[in-house]
Backbone as CSV, one residue per row, in Angstrom:
resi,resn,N_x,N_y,N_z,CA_x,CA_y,CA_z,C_x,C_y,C_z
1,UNK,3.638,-25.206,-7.794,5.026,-25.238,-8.156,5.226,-25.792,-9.552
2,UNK,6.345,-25.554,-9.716,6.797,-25.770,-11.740,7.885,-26.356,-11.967
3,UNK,8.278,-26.207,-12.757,10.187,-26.707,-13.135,10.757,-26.645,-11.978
4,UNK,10.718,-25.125,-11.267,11.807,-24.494,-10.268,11.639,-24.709,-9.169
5,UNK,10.563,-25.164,-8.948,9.928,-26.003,-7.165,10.949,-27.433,-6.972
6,UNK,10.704,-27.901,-8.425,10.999,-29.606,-8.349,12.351,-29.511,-7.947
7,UNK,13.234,-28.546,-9.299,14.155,-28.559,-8.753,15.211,-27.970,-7.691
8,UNK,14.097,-27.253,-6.883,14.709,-26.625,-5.701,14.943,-27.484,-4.078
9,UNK,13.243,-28.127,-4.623,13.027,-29.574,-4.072,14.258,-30.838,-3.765
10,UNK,14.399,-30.718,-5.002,15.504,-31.845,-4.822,16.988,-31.276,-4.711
11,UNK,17.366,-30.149,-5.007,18.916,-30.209,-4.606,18.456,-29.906,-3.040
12,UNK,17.796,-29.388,-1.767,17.447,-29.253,-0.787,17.591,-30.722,-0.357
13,UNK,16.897,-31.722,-0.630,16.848,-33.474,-0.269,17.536,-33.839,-0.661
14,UNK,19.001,-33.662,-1.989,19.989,-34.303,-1.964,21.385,-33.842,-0.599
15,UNK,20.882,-33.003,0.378,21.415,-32.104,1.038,22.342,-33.352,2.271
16,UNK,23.407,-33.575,2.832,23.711,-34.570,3.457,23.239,-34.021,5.218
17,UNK,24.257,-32.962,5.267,24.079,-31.970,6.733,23.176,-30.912,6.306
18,UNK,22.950,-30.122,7.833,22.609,-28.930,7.479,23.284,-28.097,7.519
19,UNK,25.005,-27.803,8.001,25.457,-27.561,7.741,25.385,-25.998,6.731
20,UNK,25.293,-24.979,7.013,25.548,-23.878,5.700,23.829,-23.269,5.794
21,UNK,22.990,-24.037,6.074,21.283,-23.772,5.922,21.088,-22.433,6.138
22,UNK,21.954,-21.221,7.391,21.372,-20.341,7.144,21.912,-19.425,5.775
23,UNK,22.704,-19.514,5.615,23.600,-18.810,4.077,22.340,-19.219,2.852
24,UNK,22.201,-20.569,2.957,21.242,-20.870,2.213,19.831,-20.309,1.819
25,UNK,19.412,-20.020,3.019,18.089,-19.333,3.682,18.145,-17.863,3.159
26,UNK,19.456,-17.355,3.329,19.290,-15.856,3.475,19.687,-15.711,1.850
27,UNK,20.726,-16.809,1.007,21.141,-16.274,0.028,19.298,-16.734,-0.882
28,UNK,18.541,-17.558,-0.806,17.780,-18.012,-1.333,16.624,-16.584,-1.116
29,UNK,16.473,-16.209,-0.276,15.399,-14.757,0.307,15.774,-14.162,-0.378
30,UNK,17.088,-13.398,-0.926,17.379,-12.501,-1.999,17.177,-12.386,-3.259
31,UNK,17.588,-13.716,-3.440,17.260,-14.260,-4.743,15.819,-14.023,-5.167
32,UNK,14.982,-14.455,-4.206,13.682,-14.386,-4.399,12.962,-12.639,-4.355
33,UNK,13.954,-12.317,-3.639,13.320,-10.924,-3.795,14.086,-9.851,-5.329
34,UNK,14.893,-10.493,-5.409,15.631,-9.930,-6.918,14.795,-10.149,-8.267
35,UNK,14.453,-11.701,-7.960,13.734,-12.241,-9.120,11.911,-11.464,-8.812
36,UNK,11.538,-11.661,-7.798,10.268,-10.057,-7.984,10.514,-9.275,-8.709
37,UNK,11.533,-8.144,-8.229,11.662,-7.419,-8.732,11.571,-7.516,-10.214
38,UNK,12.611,-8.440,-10.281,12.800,-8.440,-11.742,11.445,-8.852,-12.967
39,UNK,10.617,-9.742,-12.198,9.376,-9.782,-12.651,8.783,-8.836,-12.917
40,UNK,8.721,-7.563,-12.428,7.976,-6.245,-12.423,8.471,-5.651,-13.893
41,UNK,9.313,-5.937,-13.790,10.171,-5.458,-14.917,10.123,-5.931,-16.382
42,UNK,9.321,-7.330,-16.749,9.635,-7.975,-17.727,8.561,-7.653,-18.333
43,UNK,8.889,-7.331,-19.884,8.179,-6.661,-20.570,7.697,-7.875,-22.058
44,UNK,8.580,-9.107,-21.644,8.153,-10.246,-22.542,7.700,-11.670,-21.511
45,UNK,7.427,-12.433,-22.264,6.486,-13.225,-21.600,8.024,-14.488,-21.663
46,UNK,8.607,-14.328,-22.462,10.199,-15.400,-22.940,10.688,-15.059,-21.252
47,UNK,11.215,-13.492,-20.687,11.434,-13.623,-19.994,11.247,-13.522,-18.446
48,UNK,9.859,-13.498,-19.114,8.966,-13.424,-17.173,8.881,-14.935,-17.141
49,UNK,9.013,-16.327,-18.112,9.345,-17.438,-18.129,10.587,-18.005,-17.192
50,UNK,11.401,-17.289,-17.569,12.947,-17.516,-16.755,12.727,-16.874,-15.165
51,UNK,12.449,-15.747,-15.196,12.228,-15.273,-13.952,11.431,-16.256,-13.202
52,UNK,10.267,-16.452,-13.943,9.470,-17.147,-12.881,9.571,-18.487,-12.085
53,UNK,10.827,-19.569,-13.140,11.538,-20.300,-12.941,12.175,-20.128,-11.498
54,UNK,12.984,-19.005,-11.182,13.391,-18.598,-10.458,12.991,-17.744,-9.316
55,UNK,11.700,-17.932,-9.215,10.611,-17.247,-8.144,10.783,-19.118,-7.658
56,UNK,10.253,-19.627,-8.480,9.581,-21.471,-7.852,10.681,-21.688,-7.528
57,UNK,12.105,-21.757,-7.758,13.209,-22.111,-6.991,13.517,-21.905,-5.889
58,UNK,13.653,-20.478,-5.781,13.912,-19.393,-4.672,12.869,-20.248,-3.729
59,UNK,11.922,-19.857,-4.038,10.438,-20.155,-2.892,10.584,-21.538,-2.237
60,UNK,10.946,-22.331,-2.789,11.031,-23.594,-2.795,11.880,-24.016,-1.635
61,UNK,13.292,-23.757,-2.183,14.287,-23.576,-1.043,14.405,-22.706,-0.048
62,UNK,13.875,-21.656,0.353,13.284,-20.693,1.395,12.698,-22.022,2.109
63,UNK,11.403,-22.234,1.946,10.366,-22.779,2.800,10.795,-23.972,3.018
64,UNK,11.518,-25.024,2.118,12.662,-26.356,2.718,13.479,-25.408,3.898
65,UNK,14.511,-24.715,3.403,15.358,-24.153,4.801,14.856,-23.849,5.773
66,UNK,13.961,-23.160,5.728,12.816,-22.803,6.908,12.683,-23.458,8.320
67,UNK,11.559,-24.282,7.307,11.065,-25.943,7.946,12.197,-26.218,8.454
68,UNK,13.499,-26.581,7.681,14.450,-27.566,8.588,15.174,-26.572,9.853
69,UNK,15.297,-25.474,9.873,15.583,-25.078,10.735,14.686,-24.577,12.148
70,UNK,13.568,-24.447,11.840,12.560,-24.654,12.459,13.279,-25.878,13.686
71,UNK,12.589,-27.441,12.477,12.759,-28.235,12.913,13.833,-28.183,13.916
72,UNK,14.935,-27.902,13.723,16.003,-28.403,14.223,16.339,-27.324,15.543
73,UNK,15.748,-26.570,15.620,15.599,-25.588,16.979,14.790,-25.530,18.191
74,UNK,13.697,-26.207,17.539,12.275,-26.890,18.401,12.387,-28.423,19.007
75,UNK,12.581,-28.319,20.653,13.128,-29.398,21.672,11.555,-30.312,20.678
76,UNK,11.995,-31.870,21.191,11.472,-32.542,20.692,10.333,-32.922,21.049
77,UNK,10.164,-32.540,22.236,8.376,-32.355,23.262,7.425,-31.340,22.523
78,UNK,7.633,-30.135,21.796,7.178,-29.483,21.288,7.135,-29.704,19.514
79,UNK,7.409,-30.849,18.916,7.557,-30.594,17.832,6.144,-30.775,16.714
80,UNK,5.681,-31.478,17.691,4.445,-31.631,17.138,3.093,-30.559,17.073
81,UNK,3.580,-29.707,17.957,2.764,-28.754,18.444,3.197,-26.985,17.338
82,UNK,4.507,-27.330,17.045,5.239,-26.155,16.371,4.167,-26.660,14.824
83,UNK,5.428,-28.211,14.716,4.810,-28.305,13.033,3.578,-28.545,12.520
């Protein structure tokens, strides 16, 4: 991870509820699949920079939302066994 991990990282842990997580989840999956795309596409290195920023973001917050919803669906007898 890079710039866009850290800070995907932390607005995810400044998070109070979960509240909104799947919007999050699904708007963050798009994102990530836009910014692919758009990687395919970049014909300078300035802006496969930005994109890629935005691959480590995306990714970042995907796999935080994930996990917490995971978490939060899996009875507590099993949680150790899921995670």
């Amino acid at each position: 991870g890079g710039v866009g991990g850290i800070v995907g990282s932390f607005l995810m842990s400044a998070r109070k509820s979960t509240l909104g997580l799947n919007k999050i989840f699904i708007s963050a999956t798009g994102l990530l699949v836009l910014s692919l795309i758009l990687l395919s596409l970049c014909r300078s290195v300035f802006w496969a920079a930005i994109v890629l920023f935005l691959i480590d973001f995306s990714l970042m917050v995907t796999l935080t939302a994930g996990t917490v919803f995971v978490q939060q669906v899996t009875p507590s007898d099993y949680q150790g066994r899921i995670m």
